[in-house]
PDB file of C-alpha atoms in Angstrom:
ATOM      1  CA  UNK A  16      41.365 -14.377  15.731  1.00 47.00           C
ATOM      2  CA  UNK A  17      37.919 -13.850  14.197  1.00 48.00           C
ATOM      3  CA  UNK A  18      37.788 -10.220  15.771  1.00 50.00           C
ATOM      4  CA  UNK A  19      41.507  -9.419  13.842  1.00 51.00           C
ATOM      5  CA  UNK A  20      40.628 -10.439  10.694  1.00 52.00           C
ATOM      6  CA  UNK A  21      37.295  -8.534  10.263  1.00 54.00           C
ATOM      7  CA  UNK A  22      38.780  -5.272  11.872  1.00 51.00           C
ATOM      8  CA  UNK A  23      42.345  -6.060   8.907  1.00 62.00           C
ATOM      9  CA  UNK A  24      38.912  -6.782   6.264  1.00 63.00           C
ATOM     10  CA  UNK A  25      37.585  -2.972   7.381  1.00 72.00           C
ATOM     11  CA  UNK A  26      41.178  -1.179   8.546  1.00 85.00           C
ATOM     12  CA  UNK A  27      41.727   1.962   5.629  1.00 88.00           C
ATOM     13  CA  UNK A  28      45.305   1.669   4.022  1.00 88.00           C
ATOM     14  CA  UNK A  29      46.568   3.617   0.824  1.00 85.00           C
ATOM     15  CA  UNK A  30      46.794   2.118  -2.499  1.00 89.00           C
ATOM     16  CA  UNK A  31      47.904   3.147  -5.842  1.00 87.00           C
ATOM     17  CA  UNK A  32      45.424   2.258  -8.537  1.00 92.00           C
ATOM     18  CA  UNK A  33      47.023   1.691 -12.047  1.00 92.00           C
ATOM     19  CA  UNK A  34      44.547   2.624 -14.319  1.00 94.00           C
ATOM     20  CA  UNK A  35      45.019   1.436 -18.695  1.00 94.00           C
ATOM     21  CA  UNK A  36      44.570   4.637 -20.271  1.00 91.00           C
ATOM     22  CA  UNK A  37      43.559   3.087 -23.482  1.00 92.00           C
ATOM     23  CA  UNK A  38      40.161   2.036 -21.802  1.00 94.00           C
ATOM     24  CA  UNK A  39      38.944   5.035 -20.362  1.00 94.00           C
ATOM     25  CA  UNK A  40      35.381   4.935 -21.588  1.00 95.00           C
ATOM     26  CA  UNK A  41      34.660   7.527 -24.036  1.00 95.00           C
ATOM     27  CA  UNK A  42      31.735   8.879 -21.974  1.00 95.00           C
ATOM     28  CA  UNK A  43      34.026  10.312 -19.628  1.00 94.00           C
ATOM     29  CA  UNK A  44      35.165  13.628 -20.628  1.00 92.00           C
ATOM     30  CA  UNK A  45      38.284  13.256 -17.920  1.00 90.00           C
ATOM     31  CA  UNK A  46      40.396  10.890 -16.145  1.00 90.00           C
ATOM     32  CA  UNK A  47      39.607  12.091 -13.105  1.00 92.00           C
ATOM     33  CA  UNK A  48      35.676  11.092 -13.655  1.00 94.00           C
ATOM     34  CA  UNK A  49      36.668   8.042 -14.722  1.00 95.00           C
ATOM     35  CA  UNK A  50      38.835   7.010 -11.418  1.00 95.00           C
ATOM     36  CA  UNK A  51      36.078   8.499  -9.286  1.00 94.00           C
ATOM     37  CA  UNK A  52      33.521   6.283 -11.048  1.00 95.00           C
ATOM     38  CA  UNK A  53      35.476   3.285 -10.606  1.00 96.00           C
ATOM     39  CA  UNK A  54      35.977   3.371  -7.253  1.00 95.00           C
ATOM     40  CA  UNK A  55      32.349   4.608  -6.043  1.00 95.00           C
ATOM     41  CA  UNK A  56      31.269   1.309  -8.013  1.00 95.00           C
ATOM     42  CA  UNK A  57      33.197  -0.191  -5.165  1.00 94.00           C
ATOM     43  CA  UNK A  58      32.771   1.609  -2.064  1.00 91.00           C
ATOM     44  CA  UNK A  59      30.745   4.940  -1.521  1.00 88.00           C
ATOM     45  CA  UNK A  60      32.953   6.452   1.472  1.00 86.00           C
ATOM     46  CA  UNK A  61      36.707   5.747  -0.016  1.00 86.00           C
ATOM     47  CA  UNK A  62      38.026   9.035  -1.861  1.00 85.00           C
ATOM     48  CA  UNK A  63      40.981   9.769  -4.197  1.00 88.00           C
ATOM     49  CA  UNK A  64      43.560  12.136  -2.632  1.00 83.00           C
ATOM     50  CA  UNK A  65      45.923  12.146  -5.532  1.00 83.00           C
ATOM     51  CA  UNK A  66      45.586  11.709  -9.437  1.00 86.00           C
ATOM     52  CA  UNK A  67      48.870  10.377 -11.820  1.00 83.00           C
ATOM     53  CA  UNK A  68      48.125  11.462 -15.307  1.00 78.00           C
ATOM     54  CA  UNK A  69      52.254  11.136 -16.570  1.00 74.00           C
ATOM     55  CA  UNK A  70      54.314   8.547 -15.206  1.00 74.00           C
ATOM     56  CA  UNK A  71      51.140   6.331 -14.677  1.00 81.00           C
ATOM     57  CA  UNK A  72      47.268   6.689 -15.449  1.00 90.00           C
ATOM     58  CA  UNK A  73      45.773   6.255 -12.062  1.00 91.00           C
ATOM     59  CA  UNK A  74      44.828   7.498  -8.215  1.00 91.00           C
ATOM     60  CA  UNK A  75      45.623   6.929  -4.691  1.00 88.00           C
ATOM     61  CA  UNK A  76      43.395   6.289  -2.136  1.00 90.00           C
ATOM     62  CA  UNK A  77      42.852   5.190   1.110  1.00 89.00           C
ATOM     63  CA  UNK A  78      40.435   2.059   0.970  1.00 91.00           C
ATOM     64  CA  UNK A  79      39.801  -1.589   2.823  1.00 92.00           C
ATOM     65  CA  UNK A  80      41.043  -4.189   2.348  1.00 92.00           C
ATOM     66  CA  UNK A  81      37.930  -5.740   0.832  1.00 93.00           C
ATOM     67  CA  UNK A  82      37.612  -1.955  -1.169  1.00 94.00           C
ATOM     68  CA  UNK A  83      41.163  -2.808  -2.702  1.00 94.00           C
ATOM     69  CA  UNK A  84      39.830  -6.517  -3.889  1.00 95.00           C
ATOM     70  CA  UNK A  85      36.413  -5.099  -5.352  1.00 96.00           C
ATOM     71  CA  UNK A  86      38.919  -2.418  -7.303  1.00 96.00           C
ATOM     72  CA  UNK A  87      40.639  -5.036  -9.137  1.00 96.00           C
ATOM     73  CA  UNK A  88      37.609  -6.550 -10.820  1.00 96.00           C
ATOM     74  CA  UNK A  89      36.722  -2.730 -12.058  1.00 96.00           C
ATOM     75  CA  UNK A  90      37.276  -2.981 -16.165  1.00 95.00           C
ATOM     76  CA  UNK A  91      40.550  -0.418 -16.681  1.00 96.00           C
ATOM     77  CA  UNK A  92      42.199  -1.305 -13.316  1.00 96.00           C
ATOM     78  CA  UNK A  93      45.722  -3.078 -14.150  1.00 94.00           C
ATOM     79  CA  UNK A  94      46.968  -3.159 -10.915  1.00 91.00           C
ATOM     80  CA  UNK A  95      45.978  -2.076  -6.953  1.00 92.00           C
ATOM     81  CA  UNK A  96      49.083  -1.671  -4.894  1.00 88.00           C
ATOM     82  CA  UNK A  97      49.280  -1.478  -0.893  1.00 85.00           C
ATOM     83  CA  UNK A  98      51.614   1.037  -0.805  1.00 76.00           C
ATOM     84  CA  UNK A  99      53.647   2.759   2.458  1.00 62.00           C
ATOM     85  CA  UNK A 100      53.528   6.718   1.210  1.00 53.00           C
ATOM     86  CA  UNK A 101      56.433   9.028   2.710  1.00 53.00           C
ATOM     87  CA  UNK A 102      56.390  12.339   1.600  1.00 46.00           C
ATOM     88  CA  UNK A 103      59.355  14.535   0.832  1.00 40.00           C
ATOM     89  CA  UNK A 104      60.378  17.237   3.337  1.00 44.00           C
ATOM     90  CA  UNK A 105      57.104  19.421   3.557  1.00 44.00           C
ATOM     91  CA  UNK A 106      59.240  22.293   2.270  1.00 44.00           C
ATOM     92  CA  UNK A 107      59.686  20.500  -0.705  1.00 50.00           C
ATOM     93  CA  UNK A 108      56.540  19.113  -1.214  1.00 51.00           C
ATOM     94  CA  UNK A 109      55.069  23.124  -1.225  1.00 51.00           C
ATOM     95  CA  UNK A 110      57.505  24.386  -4.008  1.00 54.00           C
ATOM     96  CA  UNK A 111      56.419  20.997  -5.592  1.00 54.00           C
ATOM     97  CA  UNK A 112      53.277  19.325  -5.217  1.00 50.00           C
ATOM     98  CA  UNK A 113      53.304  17.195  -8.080  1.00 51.00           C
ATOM     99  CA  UNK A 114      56.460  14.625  -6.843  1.00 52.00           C
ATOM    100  CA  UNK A 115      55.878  12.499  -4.741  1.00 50.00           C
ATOM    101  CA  UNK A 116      57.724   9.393  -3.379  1.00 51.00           C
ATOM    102  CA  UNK A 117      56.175   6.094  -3.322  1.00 49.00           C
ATOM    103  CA  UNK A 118      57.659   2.784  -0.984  1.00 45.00           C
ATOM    104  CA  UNK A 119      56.480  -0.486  -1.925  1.00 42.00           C
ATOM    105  CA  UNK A 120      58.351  -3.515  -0.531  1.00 40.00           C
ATOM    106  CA  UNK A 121      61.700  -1.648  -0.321  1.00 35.00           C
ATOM    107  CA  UNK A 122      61.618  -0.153  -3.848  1.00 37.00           C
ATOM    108  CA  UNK A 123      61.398   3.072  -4.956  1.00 44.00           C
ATOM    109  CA  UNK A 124      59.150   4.610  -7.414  1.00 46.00           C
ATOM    110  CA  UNK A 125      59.235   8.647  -8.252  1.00 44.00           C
ATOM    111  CA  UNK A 126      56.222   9.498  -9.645  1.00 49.00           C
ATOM    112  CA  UNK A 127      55.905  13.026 -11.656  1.00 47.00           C
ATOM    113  CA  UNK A 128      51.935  13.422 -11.210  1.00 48.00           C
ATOM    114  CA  UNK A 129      50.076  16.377 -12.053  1.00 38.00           C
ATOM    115  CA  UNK A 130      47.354  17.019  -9.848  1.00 43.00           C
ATOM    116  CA  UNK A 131      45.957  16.047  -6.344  1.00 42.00           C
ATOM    117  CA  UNK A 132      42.770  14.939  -5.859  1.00 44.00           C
TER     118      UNK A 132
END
């Protein structure tokens, strides 16, 4: 049992990070600086693969467990959500990189993003 839980504690999973937009500190020129600063403060190999600027202020990434614990004490962070990602049809997804479709616990969330990471 001890051998499960520390390989759950270090096993990589996506979250979204919900960042509040009204405390982005105002030495960062750009969201994007800001997310990537808030999550090296909590891990230095974890990376952001995709950055929500309209429906949401935040980033996805794949992180621990432990990561995705750390990430909630970060000032700015609202909310860190485990998240199941399926893309659209890869045909789709080329003519339109910015939607993507988020699964969490059997809801549905479309998310009109602007940028990946």
């Amino acid at each position: 049992m001890h051998v499960a839980a520390a390989e759950d504690e270090t096993q990589k999973r996506t979250y979204i990070v919900h960042m509040d937009n009204s405390s982005k500190p105002a030495a960062f020129d750009e969201h994007f600086n800001w997310y990537e600063s808030s999550l090296k403060a909590v891990s230095e190999s974890a990376n952001m693969f995709y950055t929500c600027n309209h429906a949401i202020h935040g980033f996805a990434t794949r992180s621990s467990k432990k990561e995705a614990e750390l990430l909630k004490r970060q000032p700015g962070v609202l909310s860190v959500i485990v998240v199941n990602m399926k893309f659209l049809r890869l045909e789709k997804l080329r003519k339109k990189p910015e939607r993507i479709l988020v699964e969490e616990k059997n809801l549905y969330y479309y998310l009109n993003c602007f940028s990946f990471a």
